mmCIF file of C-alpha atoms in Angstrom:
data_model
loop_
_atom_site.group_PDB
_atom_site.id
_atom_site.type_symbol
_atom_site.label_atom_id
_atom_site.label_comp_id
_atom_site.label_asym_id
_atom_site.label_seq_id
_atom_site.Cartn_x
_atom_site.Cartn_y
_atom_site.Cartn_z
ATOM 1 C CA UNK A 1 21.657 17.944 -20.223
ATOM 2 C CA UNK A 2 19.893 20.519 -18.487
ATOM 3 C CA UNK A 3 18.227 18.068 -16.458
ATOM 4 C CA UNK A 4 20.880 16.467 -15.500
ATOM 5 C CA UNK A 5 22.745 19.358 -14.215
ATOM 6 C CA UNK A 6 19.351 20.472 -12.173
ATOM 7 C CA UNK A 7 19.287 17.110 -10.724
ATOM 8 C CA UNK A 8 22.631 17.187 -10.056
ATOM 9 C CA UNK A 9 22.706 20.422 -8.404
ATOM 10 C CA UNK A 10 20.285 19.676 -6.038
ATOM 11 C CA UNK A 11 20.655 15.999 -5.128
ATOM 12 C CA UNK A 12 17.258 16.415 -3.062
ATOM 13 C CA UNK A 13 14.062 17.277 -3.874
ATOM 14 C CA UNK A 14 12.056 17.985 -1.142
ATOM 15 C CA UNK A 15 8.460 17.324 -1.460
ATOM 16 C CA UNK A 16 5.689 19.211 0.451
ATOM 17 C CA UNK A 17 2.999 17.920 2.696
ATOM 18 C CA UNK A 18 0.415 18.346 -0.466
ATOM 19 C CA UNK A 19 2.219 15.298 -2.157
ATOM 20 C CA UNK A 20 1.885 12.363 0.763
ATOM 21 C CA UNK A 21 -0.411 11.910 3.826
ATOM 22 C CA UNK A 22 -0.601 9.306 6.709
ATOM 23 C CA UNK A 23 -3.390 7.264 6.998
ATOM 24 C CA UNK A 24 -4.633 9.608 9.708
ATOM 25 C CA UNK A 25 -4.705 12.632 7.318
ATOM 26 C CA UNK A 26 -1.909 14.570 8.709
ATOM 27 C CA UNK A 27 0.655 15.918 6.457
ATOM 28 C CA UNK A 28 4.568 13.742 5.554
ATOM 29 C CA UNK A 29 6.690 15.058 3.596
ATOM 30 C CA UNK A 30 9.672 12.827 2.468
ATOM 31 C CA UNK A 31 12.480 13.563 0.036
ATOM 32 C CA UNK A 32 13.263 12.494 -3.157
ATOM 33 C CA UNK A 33 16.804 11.465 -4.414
ATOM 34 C CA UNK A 34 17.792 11.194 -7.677
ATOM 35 C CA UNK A 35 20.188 8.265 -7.513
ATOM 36 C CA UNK A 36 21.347 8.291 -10.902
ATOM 37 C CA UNK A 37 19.548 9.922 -14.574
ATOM 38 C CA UNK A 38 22.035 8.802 -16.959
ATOM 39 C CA UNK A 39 19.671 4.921 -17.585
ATOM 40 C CA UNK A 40 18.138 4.552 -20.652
ATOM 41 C CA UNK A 41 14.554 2.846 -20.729
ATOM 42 C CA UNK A 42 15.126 0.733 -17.126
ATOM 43 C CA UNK A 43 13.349 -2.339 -16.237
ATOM 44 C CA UNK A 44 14.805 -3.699 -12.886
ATOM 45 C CA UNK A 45 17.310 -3.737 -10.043
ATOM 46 C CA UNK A 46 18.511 -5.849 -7.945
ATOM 47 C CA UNK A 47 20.950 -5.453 -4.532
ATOM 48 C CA UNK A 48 24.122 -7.303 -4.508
ATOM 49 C CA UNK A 49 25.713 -8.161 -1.263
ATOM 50 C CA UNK A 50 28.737 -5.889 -1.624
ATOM 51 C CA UNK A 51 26.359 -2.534 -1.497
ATOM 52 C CA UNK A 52 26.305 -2.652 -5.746
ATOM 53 C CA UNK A 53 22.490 -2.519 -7.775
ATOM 54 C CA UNK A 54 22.295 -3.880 -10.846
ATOM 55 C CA UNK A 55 20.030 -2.756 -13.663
ATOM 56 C CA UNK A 56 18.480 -3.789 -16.737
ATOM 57 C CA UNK A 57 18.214 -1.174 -19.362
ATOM 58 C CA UNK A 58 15.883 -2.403 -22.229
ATOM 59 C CA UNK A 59 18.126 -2.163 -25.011
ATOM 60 C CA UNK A 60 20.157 -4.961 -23.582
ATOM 61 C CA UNK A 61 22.399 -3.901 -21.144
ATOM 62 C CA UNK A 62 23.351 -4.730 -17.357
ATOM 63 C CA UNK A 63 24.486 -1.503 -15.790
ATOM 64 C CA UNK A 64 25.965 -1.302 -12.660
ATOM 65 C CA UNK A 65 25.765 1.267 -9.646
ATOM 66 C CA UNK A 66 27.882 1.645 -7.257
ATOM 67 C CA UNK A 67 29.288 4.103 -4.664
ATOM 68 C CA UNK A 68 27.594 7.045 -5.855
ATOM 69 C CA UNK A 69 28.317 6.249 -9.631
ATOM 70 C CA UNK A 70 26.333 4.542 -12.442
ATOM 71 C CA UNK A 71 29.370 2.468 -13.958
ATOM 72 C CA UNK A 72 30.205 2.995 -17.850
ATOM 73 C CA UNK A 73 30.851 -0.479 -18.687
ATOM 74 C CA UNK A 74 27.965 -2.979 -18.665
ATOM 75 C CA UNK A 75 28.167 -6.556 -17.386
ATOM 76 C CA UNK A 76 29.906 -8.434 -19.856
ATOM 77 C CA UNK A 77 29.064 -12.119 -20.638
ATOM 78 C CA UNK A 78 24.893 -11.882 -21.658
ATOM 79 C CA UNK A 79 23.691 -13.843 -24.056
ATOM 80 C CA UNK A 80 22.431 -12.389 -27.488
ATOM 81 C CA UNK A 81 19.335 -10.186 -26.714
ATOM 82 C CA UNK A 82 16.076 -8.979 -28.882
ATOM 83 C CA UNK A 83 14.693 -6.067 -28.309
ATOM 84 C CA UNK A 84 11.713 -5.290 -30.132
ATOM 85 C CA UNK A 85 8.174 -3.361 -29.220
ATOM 86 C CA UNK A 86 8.249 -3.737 -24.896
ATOM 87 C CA UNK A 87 10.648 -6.924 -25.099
ATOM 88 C CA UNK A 88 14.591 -6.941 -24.353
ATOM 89 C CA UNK A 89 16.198 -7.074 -21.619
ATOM 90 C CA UNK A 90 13.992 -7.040 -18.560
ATOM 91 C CA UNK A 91 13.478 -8.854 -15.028
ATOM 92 C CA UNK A 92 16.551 -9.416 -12.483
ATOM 93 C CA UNK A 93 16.136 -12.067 -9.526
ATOM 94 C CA UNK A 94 19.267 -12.835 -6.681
ATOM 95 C CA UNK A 95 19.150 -16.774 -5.984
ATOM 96 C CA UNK A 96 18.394 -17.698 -2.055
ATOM 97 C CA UNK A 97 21.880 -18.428 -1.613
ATOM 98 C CA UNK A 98 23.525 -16.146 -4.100
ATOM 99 C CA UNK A 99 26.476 -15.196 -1.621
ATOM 100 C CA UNK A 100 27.039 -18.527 -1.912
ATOM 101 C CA UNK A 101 26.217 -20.024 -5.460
ATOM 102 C CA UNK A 102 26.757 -16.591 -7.593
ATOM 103 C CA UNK A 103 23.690 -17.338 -9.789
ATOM 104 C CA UNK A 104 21.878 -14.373 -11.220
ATOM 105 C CA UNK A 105 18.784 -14.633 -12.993
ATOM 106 C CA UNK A 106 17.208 -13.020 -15.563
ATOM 107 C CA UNK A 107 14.279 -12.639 -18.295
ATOM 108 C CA UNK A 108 15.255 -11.285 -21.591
ATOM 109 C CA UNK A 109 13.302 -11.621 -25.243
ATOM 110 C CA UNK A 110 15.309 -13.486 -27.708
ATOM 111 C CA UNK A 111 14.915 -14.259 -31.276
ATOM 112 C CA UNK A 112 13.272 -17.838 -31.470
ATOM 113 C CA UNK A 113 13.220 -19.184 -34.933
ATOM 114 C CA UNK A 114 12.924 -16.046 -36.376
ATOM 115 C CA UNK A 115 10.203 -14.714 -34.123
ATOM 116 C CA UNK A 116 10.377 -13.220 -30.722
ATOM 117 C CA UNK A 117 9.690 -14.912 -27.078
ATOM 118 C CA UNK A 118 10.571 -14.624 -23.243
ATOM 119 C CA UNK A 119 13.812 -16.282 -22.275
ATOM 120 C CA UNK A 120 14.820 -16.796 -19.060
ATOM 121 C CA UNK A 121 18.549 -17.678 -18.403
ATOM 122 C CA UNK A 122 21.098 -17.857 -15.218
ATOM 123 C CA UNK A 123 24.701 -17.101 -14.947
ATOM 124 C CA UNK A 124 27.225 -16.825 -12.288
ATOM 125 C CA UNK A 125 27.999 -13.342 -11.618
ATOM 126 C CA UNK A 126 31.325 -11.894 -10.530
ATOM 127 C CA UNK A 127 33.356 -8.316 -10.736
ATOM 128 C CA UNK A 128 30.673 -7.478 -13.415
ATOM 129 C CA UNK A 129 31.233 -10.488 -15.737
ATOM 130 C CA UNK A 130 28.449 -13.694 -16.823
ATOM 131 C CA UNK A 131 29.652 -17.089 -16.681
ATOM 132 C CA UNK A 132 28.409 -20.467 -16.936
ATOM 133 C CA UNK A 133 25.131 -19.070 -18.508
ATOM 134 C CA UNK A 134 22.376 -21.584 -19.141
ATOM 135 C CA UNK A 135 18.617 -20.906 -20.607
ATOM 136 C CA UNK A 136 16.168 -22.873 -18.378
ATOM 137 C CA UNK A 137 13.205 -21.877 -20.003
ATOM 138 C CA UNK A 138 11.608 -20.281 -22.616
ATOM 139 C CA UNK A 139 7.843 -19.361 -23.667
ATOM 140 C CA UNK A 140 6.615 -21.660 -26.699
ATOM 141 C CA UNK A 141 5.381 -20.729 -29.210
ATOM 142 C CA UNK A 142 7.242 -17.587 -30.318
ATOM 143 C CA UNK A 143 5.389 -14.613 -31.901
ATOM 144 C CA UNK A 144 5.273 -12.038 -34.483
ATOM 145 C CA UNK A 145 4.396 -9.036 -32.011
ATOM 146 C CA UNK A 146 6.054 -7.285 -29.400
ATOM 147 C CA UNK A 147 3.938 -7.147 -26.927
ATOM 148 C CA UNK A 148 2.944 -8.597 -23.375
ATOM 149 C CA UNK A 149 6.355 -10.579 -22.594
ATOM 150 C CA UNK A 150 5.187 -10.231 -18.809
ATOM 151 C CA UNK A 151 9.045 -11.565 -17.502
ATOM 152 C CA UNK A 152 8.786 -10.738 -13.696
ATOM 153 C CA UNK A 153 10.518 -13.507 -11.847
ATOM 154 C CA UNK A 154 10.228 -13.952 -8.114
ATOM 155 C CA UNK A 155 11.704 -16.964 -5.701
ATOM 156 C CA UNK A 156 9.731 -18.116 -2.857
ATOM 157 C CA UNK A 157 10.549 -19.479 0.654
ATOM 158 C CA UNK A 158 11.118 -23.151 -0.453
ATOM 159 C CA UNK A 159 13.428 -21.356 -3.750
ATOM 160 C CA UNK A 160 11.205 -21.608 -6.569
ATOM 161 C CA UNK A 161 11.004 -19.936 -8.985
ATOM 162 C CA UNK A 162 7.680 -17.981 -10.660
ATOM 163 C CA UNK A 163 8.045 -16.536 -13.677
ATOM 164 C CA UNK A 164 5.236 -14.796 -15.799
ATOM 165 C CA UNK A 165 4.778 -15.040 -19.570
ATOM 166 C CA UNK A 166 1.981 -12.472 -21.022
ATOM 167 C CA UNK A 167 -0.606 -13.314 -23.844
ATOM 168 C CA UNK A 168 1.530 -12.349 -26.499
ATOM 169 C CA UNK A 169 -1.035 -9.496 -27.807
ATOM 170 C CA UNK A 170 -3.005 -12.715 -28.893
ATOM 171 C CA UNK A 171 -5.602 -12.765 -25.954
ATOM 172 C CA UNK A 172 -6.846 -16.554 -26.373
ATOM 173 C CA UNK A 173 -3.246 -18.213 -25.562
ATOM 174 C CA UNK A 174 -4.205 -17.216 -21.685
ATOM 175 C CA UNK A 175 -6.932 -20.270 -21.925
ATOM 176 C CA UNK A 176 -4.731 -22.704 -23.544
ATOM 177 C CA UNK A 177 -2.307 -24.552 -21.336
ATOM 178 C CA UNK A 178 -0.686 -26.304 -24.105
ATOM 179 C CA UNK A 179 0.684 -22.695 -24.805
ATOM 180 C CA UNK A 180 3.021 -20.869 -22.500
ATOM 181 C CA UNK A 181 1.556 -17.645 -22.781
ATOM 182 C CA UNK A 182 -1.053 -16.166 -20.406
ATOM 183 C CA UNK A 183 0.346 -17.300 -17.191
ATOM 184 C CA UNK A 184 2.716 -18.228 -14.514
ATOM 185 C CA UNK A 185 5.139 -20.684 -14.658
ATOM 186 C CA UNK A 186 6.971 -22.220 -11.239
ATOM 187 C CA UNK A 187 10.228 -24.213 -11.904
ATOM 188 C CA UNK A 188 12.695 -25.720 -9.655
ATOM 189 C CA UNK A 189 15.895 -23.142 -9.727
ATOM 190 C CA UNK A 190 17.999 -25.543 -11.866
ATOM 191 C CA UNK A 191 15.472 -25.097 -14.545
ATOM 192 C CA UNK A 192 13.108 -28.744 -13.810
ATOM 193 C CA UNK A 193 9.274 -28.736 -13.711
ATOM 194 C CA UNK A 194 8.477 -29.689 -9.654
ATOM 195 C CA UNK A 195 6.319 -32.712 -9.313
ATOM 196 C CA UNK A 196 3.884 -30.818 -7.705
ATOM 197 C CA UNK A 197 2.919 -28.117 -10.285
ATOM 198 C CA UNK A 198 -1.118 -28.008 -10.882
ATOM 199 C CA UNK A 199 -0.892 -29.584 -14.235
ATOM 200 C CA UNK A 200 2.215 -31.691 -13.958
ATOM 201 C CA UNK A 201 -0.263 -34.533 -14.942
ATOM 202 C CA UNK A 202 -1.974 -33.048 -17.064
ATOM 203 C CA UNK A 203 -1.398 -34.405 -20.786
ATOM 204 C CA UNK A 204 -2.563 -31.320 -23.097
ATOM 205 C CA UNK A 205 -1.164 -28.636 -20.186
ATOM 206 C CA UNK A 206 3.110 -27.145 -20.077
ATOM 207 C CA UNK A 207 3.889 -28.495 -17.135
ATOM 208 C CA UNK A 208 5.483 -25.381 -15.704
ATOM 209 C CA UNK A 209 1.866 -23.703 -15.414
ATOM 210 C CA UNK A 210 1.219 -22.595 -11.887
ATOM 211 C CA UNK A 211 -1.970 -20.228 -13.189
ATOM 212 C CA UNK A 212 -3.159 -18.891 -16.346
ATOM 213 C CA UNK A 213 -5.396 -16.587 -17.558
ATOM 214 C CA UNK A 214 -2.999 -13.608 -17.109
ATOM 215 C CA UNK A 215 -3.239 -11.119 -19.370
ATOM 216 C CA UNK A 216 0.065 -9.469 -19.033
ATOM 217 C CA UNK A 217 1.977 -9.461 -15.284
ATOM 218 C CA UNK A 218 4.819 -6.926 -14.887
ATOM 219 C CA UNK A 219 4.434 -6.616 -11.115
ATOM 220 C CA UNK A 220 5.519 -9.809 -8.589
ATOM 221 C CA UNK A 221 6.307 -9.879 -5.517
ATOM 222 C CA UNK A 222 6.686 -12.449 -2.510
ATOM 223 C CA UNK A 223 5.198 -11.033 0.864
ATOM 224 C CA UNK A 224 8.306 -11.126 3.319
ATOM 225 C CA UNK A 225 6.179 -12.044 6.029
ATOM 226 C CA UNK A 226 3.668 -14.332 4.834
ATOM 227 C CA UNK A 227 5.290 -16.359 1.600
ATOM 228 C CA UNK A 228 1.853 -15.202 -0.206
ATOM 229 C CA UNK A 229 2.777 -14.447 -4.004
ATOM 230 C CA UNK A 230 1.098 -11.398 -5.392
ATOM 231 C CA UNK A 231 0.782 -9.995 -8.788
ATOM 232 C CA UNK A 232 0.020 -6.919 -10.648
ATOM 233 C CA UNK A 233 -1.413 -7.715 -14.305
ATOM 234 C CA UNK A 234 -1.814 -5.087 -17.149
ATOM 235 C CA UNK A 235 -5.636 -4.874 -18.023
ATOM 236 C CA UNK A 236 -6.770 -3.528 -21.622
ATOM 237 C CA UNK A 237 -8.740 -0.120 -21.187
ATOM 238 C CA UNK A 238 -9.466 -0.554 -17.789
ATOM 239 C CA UNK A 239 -8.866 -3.815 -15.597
ATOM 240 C CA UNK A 240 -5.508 -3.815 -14.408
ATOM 241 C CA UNK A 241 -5.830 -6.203 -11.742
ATOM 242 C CA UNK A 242 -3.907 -7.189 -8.322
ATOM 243 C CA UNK A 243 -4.236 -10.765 -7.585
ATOM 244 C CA UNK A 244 -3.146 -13.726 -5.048
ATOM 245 C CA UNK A 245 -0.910 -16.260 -6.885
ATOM 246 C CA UNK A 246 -2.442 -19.816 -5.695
ATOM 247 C CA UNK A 247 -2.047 -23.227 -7.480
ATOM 248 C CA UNK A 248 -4.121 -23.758 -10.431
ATOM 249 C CA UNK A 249 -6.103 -20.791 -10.488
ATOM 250 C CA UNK A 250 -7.886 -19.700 -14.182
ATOM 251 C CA UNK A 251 -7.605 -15.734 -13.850
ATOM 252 C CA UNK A 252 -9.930 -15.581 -16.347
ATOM 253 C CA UNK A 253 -8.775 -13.571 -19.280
ATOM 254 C CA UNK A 254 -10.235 -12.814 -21.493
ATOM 255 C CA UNK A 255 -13.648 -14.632 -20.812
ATOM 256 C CA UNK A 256 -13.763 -12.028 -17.669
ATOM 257 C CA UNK A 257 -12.649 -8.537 -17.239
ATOM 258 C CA UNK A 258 -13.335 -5.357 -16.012
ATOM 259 C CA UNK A 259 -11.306 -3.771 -18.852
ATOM 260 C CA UNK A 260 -12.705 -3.130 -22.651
ATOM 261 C CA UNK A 261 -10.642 -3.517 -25.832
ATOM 262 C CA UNK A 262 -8.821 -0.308 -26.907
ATOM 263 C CA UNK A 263 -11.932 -0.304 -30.111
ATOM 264 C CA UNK A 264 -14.510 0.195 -27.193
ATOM 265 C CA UNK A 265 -15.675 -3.007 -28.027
ATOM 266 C CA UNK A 266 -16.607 -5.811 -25.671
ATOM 267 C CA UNK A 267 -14.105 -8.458 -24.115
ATOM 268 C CA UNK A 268 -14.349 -12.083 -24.217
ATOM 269 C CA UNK A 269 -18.050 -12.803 -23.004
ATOM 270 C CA UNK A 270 -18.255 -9.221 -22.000
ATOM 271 C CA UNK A 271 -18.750 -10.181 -18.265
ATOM 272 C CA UNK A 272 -16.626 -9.742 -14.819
ATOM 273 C CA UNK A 273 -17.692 -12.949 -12.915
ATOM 274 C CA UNK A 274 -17.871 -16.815 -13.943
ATOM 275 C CA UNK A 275 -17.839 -20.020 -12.063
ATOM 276 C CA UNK A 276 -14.216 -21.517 -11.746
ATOM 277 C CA UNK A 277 -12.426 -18.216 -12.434
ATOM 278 C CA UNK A 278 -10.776 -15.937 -9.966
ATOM 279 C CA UNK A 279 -11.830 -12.362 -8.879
ATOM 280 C CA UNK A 280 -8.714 -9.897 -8.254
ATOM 281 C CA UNK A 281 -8.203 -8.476 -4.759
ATOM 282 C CA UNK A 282 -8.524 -5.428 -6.628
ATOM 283 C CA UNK A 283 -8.864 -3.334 -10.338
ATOM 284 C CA UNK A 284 -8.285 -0.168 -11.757
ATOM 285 C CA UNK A 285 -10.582 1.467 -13.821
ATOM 286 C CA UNK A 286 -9.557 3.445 -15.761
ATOM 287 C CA UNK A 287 -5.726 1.588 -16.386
ATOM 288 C CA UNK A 288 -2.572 2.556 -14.272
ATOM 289 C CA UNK A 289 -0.588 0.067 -16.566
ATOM 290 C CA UNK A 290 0.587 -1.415 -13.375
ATOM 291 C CA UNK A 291 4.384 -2.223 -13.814
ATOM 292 C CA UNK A 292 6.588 -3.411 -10.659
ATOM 293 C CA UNK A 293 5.364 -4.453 -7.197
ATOM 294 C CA UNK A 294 6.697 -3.943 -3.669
ATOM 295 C CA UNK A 295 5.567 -4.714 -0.022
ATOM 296 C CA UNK A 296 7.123 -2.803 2.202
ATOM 297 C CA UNK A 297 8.236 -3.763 5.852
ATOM 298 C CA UNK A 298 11.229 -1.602 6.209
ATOM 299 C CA UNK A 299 11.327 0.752 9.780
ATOM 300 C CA UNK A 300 11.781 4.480 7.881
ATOM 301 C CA UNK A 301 8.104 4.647 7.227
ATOM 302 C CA UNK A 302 6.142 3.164 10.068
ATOM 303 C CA UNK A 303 3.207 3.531 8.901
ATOM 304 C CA UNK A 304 3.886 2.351 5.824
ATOM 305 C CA UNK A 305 4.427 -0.923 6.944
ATOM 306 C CA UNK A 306 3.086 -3.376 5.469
ATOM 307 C CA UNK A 307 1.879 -1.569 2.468
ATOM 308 C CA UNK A 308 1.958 -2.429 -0.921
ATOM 309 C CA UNK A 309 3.707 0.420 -3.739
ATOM 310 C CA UNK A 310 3.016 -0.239 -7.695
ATOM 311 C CA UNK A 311 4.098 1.458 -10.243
ATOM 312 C CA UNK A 312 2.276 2.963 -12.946
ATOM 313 C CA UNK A 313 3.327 3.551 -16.134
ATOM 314 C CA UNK A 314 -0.471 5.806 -17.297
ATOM 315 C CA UNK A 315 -0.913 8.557 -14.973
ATOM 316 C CA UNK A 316 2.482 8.293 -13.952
ATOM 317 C CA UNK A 317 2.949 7.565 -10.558
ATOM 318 C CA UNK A 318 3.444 5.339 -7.978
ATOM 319 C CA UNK A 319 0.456 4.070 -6.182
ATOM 320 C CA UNK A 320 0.663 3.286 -2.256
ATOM 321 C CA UNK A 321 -2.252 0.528 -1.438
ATOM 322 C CA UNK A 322 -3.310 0.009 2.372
ATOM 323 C CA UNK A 323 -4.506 -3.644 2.302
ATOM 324 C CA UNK A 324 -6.737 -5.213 4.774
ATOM 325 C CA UNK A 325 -7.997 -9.027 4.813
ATOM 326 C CA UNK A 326 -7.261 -9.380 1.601
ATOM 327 C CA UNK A 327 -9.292 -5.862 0.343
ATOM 328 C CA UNK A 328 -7.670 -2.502 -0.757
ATOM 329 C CA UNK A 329 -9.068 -0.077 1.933
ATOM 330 C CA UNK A 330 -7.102 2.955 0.578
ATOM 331 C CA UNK A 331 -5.332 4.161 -2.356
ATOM 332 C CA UNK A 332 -2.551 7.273 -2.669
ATOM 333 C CA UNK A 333 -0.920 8.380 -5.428
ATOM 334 C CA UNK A 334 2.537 9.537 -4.896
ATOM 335 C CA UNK A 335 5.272 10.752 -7.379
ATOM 336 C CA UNK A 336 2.614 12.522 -9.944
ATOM 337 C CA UNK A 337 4.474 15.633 -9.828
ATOM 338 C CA UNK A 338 7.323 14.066 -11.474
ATOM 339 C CA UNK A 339 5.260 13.181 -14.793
ATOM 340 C CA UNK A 340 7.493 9.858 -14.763
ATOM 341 C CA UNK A 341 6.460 6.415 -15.902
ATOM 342 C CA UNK A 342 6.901 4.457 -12.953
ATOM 343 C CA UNK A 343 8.574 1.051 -14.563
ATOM 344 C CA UNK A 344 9.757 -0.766 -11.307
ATOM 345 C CA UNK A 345 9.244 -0.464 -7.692
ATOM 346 C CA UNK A 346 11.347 -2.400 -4.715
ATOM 347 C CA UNK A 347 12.758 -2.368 -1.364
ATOM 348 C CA UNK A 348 16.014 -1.390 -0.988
ATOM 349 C CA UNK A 349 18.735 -3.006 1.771
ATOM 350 C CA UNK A 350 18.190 -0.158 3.457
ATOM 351 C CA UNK A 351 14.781 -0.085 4.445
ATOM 352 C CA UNK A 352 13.856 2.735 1.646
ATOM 353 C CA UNK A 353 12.415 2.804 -1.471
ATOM 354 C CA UNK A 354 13.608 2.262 -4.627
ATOM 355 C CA UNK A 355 12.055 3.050 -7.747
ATOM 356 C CA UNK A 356 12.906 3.013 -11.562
ATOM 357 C CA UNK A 357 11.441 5.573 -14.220
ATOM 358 C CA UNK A 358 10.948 3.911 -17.907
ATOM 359 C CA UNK A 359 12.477 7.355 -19.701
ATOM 360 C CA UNK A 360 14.725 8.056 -22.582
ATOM 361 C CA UNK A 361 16.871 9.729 -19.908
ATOM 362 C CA UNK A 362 15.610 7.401 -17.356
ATOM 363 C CA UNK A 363 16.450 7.518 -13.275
ATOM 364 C CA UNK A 364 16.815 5.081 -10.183
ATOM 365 C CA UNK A 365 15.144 7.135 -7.568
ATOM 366 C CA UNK A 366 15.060 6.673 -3.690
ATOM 367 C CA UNK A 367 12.333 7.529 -1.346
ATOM 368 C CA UNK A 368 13.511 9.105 2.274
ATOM 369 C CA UNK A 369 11.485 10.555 5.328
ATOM 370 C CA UNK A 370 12.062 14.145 5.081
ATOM 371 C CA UNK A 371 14.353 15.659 7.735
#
């Protein structure tokens, strides 16, 4: 309650030069506003047309904010939801032509034969009710844990749709193709497998793989400019990696890593490089527990442009990553002050920041240049 009232009171926290630089060195400052603190355990937004964001809240609930006020009634019309362990209710994606069509998507864990996997379903939204919900795919087989769900979902430039399914906590599913887990999956947005997957053809392989060997992607994120696909993936103790999303690609856990189980002890073959698997753009070492991805090309920051922001959920911040050709050049960590897990990052309509904390008491969060 206290919080809240701080927060409240003060609407916006300015942050001193100490806390962000330019890539020149010189001091910014930029402010802080605390959107909202009343979410509980938040996974994802997403902007609606009309000015609204919805969000997820893990427990199972579609909140939604709008003019100045986080809404007491969720979005009605969801169908029944799981949580358990980091599973619930998590990822939110707009169609292409959602003004249009009203579809909504969205990953959620459900009960599946009495264990637990990712669903993802659509559903025409309107005045904060579902309708027409359908389930276009789900991650076979179910398991007993409740962990590494992965459930970003991202469309593309020709509207498909990516969707990534972690290893389950069961780190040999991300080699098997006949499995779902371990990967990402591309479907058309109506649900069907495209002809043109990597291992349509393939008689042992899903056909909705587009790459495996993921360990456990929270992070996705379509570059506005180029169509590239890019991906943040949770490594063990160490690891975390940010990779390029192409066709067919073995990521390589856990025959490769540059993480170590949470024991100490060796992964997979205990090596970081092997023919016919791919090496990430970049790691962490030690983990971030990298958790929402954003590029950002809006005109408030200029030189921020064409940076990429990722969340982290250890060391609780938000990292800013200056990429050239393909290679991070520079790293800043922004946000640490806050001692916030950092659950989802994105670009707002209006060219700022957005940004989710994964709290008890938990708060949407916009980034502005300091005045």
């Amino acid at each position: 309650m206290y919080r809240r009232l701080f927060f409240a009171s003060l609407s916006l926290l300015l942050l001193g030069a100490c806390n962000a630089a330019t890539d020149t060195g010189e001091p910014r400052a930029y402010q802080v506003e605390v959107v909202t603190d009343e979410l509980r355990h938040p996974w994802s937004m997403a902007f609606l047309p009309n000015g609204d964001v919805l969000i997820t809240e893990k427990a199972g609930r579609l909140r939604i904010f709008r003019d100045g006020e986080l809404l007491p009634e969720p979005v009605s019309g969801l169908p029944p939801i799981h949580p358990t362990g980091q599973g619930g209710l998590l990822d939110l994606a707009l169609h292409p032509d959602f003004e249009t069509n009203r579809w909504l998507y969205f990953s959620y864990v459900a009960n599946h034969e009495g264990d637990a996997t990712t669903h993802v379903a659509r559903g025409r939204y309107r005045d904060g009710k579902l309708s027409d919900v359908e389930v276009l795919f789900i991650a076979e087989p179910a398991g007993h844990t409740g962990r590494h769900f992965g459930s970003r979902l991202v469309f593309d430039k020709d509207s498909y749709l990516y969707i990534t399914v972690g290893d389950r906590g069961n780190q040999p599913r991300a080699q098997d193709l006949s499995d779902h887990a371990g990967g990402t999956h591309r479907l058309h947005d109506d649900g069907r497998v495209p002809d043109n997957n990597p291992f349509v053809n393939h008689p042992d392989a899903k056909p909705s793989f587009y790459t495996y060997g993921n360990r456990n992607a929270q992070g996705m994120t379509m570059h506005p400019e180029t169509g590239v696909i890019w991906q943040v993936e949770h490594g063990p103790r160490g690891g975390d990696e940010l990779n390029i999303i192409e066709a067919g690609n073995n990521y390589g856990w856990p025959i490769i890593t540059y993480g170590i189980n949470y024991s100490g002890t060796q992964v997979g073959e205990g090596i970081t490089h092997k023919e016919g698997m791919e090496q990430p753009v970049h790691y962490w070492d030690p983990s971030i527990a990298p958790s929402g991805l954003a590029v950002y090309t809006g005109n408030a920051f200029p030189d921020w442009q064409d940076n990429f922001f990722v969340g982290a959920l250890a060391h609780e911040h938000l990292a800013r990553l200056v990429i050239k050709d393909n290679k991070v050049v520079k790293e800043e960590k922004l946000l640490t002050e806050r001692g916030e897990r950092i659950r989802d990052v994105r670009q707002g309509p209006d060219g700022l920041l957005w940004i989710l904390t994964d709290e008890s008491d938990g708060s949407l969060l916009r980034l502005k240049p300091a005045k």
